[in-house]
Short mmCIF file of C-alpha atoms in Angstrom, two decimals:
data_model
loop_
_atom_site.label_atom_id
_atom_site.label_comp_id
_atom_site.label_asym_id
_atom_site.label_seq_id
_atom_site.Cartn_x
_atom_site.Cartn_y
_atom_site.Cartn_z
CA UNK A 1 -20.51 -57.87 36.73
CA UNK A 2 -17.20 -57.67 34.93
CA UNK A 3 -19.05 -57.22 31.63
CA UNK A 4 -20.94 -54.22 33.12
CA UNK A 5 -17.67 -52.62 34.30
CA UNK A 6 -16.13 -53.02 30.81
CA UNK A 7 -19.14 -51.23 29.28
CA UNK A 8 -18.84 -48.40 31.83
CA UNK A 9 -15.11 -48.01 31.09
CA UNK A 10 -15.77 -48.07 27.34
CA UNK A 11 -18.56 -45.51 27.80
CA UNK A 12 -16.21 -43.31 29.85
CA UNK A 13 -13.52 -43.52 27.18
CA UNK A 14 -16.01 -42.65 24.42
CA UNK A 15 -17.39 -39.71 26.45
CA UNK A 16 -13.85 -38.44 27.13
CA UNK A 17 -13.02 -38.72 23.42
CA UNK A 18 -16.21 -36.83 22.47
CA UNK A 19 -15.39 -34.15 25.06
CA UNK A 20 -11.84 -33.79 23.70
CA UNK A 21 -13.09 -33.54 20.09
CA UNK A 22 -15.64 -30.92 21.17
CA UNK A 23 -12.92 -28.92 22.97
CA UNK A 24 -10.64 -29.05 19.89
CA UNK A 25 -13.56 -28.00 17.65
CA UNK A 26 -14.27 -25.00 19.92
CA UNK A 27 -10.61 -23.95 19.92
CA UNK A 28 -10.44 -24.21 16.12
CA UNK A 29 -13.68 -22.22 15.75
CA UNK A 30 -12.39 -19.43 18.01
CA UNK A 31 -9.05 -19.38 16.17
CA UNK A 32 -10.78 -19.21 12.76
CA UNK A 33 -13.05 -16.42 14.02
CA UNK A 34 -10.12 -14.35 15.26
CA UNK A 35 -8.17 -15.06 12.05
CA UNK A 36 -11.17 -13.96 9.98
CA UNK A 37 -11.44 -10.77 12.06
CA UNK A 38 -7.73 -10.02 11.54
CA UNK A 39 -8.13 -10.59 7.79
CA UNK A 40 -11.12 -8.23 7.64
CA UNK A 41 -9.20 -5.58 9.62
CA UNK A 42 -6.21 -5.97 7.28
CA UNK A 43 -8.49 -5.65 4.23
CA UNK A 44 -10.01 -2.47 5.68
CA UNK A 45 -6.54 -1.10 6.49
CA UNK A 46 -5.29 -1.82 2.95
CA UNK A 47 -8.43 -0.59 1.16
CA UNK A 48 -7.15 2.88 0.23
CA UNK A 49 -3.43 2.07 -0.24
CA UNK A 50 -4.25 -0.82 -2.56
CA UNK A 51 -5.91 1.66 -4.92
CA UNK A 52 -2.78 3.79 -5.43
CA UNK A 53 -0.59 2.97 -8.43
CA UNK A 54 2.08 4.53 -10.65
CA UNK A 55 3.66 3.58 -13.97
CA UNK A 56 5.65 4.97 -16.88
CA UNK A 57 3.66 5.82 -19.94
CA UNK A 58 5.86 6.39 -22.98
CA UNK A 59 3.32 7.05 -25.71
CA UNK A 60 2.24 10.46 -24.37
CA UNK A 61 3.02 13.76 -26.05
CA UNK A 62 6.29 15.15 -24.70
CA UNK A 63 4.79 18.65 -24.37
CA UNK A 64 5.59 20.04 -20.97
CA UNK A 65 8.67 17.87 -20.51
CA UNK A 66 11.32 19.70 -18.44
CA UNK A 67 14.23 21.16 -20.39
CA UNK A 68 16.97 19.86 -18.05
CA UNK A 69 19.17 17.69 -20.31
CA UNK A 70 21.01 16.09 -17.38
CA UNK A 71 18.16 13.55 -17.12
CA UNK A 72 16.03 11.28 -19.24
CA UNK A 73 12.52 12.37 -18.29
CA UNK A 74 9.84 9.73 -17.82
CA UNK A 75 6.13 10.52 -17.99
CA UNK A 76 4.67 8.90 -14.84
CA UNK A 77 0.94 8.32 -14.43
CA UNK A 78 -0.24 8.39 -10.81
CA UNK A 79 -3.67 6.91 -10.16
CA UNK A 80 -5.64 7.21 -6.94
CA UNK A 81 -8.78 5.11 -7.34
CA UNK A 82 -9.94 5.72 -3.76
CA UNK A 83 -12.43 8.36 -2.63
CA UNK A 84 -9.87 10.28 -0.52
CA UNK A 85 -6.51 11.90 -1.24
CA UNK A 86 -3.23 10.46 -0.02
CA UNK A 87 -0.61 12.74 1.44
CA UNK A 88 3.15 13.35 1.36
CA UNK A 89 3.46 11.32 -1.86
CA UNK A 90 7.04 10.92 -3.06
CA UNK A 91 7.88 9.18 -6.36
CA UNK A 92 11.34 7.66 -6.81
CA UNK A 93 12.95 5.97 -9.80
CA UNK A 94 14.02 2.46 -8.72
CA UNK A 95 15.59 -0.46 -10.53
CA UNK A 96 13.71 -3.53 -11.67
CA UNK A 97 16.68 -5.29 -13.30
CA UNK A 98 20.22 -4.56 -14.40
CA UNK A 99 22.86 -2.27 -12.93
CA UNK A 100 20.62 0.76 -12.52
CA UNK A 101 19.43 2.40 -9.32
CA UNK A 102 18.64 0.40 -6.21
CA UNK A 103 15.55 -1.82 -6.23
CA UNK A 104 14.28 -0.01 -3.11
CA UNK A 105 14.05 3.78 -2.93
CA UNK A 106 15.25 3.94 0.68
CA UNK A 107 18.54 2.29 -0.38
CA UNK A 108 19.37 5.29 -2.61
CA UNK A 109 21.17 8.17 -0.97
CA UNK A 110 19.00 11.02 0.42
CA UNK A 111 20.17 13.44 -2.30
CA UNK A 112 19.21 10.95 -5.03
CA UNK A 113 18.19 13.23 -7.94
CA UNK A 114 15.68 10.81 -9.49
CA UNK A 115 12.86 11.62 -7.11
CA UNK A 116 9.86 13.98 -7.11
CA UNK A 117 8.05 15.16 -3.97
CA UNK A 118 4.44 15.33 -5.13
CA UNK A 119 2.64 16.13 -1.87
CA UNK A 120 -1.12 15.56 -1.97
CA UNK A 121 -2.42 13.08 -4.55
CA UNK A 122 -6.18 13.60 -4.99
CA UNK A 123 -8.52 10.92 -6.33
CA UNK A 124 -8.25 10.43 -10.08
CA UNK A 125 -5.50 10.18 -12.70
CA UNK A 126 -2.53 12.57 -12.52
CA UNK A 127 0.95 12.82 -13.99
CA UNK A 128 4.43 14.05 -13.23
CA UNK A 129 7.74 14.14 -15.07
CA UNK A 130 10.28 11.97 -13.22
CA UNK A 131 14.00 12.56 -13.80
CA UNK A 132 15.86 9.28 -14.49
CA UNK A 133 19.30 8.24 -15.67
CA UNK A 134 17.77 6.47 -18.68
CA UNK A 135 17.94 2.82 -19.64
CA UNK A 136 21.37 1.33 -20.23
CA UNK A 137 21.97 -2.19 -21.45
CA UNK A 138 19.68 -4.51 -19.49
CA UNK A 139 18.58 -1.75 -17.09
CA UNK A 140 14.85 -1.49 -16.34
CA UNK A 141 13.45 1.08 -13.96
CA UNK A 142 10.01 1.85 -12.57
CA UNK A 143 8.44 4.48 -10.32
CA UNK A 144 8.14 3.70 -6.60
CA UNK A 145 5.55 5.72 -4.67
CA UNK A 146 5.62 6.31 -0.91
CA UNK A 147 2.63 8.05 0.68
CA UNK A 148 0.51 8.44 3.80
CA UNK A 149 -3.12 7.31 3.57
CA UNK A 150 -6.15 9.16 4.93
CA UNK A 151 -5.86 7.21 8.22
CA UNK A 152 -2.29 8.40 8.80
CA UNK A 153 -0.59 5.09 7.95
CA UNK A 154 2.40 5.29 5.59
CA UNK A 155 2.96 2.92 2.69
CA UNK A 156 5.26 2.31 -0.25
CA UNK A 157 4.17 0.87 -3.60
CA UNK A 158 7.40 -0.68 -4.88
CA UNK A 159 8.47 -0.48 -8.50
CA UNK A 160 7.51 -4.16 -8.87
CA UNK A 161 3.95 -3.38 -7.66
CA UNK A 162 4.27 -4.80 -4.14
CA UNK A 163 2.52 -2.74 -1.43
CA UNK A 164 4.30 -2.49 1.94
CA UNK A 165 3.45 -0.62 5.13
CA UNK A 166 6.34 1.55 6.31
CA UNK A 167 7.02 2.60 9.92
CA UNK A 168 7.31 6.37 9.31
CA UNK A 169 6.21 9.13 6.96
CA UNK A 170 7.78 9.04 3.46
CA UNK A 171 10.26 11.93 3.93
CA UNK A 172 11.79 10.24 6.99
CA UNK A 173 11.65 6.83 5.29
CA UNK A 174 13.85 8.20 2.48
CA UNK A 175 15.98 10.24 4.97
CA UNK A 176 15.25 13.48 3.06
CA UNK A 177 16.32 16.83 4.47
CA UNK A 178 13.74 19.50 5.04
CA UNK A 179 12.35 21.66 3.57
CA UNK A 180 11.20 19.46 0.69
CA UNK A 181 10.60 20.84 -2.81
CA UNK A 182 6.91 19.86 -3.16
CA UNK A 183 5.96 20.07 -6.85
CA UNK A 184 2.44 18.71 -7.02
CA UNK A 185 1.07 16.86 -10.03
CA UNK A 186 -0.98 17.69 -13.11
CA UNK A 187 -4.44 16.34 -13.95
CA UNK A 188 -4.26 13.70 -16.67
CA UNK A 189 -6.67 14.28 -19.52
CA UNK A 190 -7.42 11.00 -21.22
#
């Protein structure tokens, strides 16, 4: 009889272990499912903003460059590869390295002159002339673009390319006083 009790206890232990493993497997499956759902939602949320980019292009013809000699004017290409426009786009000259402007546009003062309020950026390739202070020894700058996507979420594409969601519309993010001098952008002919 003792041998029969030992088998029953062993059976009970094995059944409990199988039940525990099954419970852990169910918890992991539910967690992975919810994680996958969050990842899909994040991908959907970032679909349009991830298709907005800006960069300096120095080989272009300087025709149309502003005459204001207080600045070194950079030709900035703005590309919206999504199907919808983005709104309230503001382009700011930020530092990448050296003792130039701040690495984040919101760290520059609100009256920072090296900024252009573009407004609506339609799909396609566009350009603006961005006023900068030039490139001193070891100073590298890049355009940073803040905008609101078609879903009403605001973003900033940093000068280093990183995309970040921001908690408010671009003008408030940069602490700009109203009214803003919206300039628009020009269609880029390639």
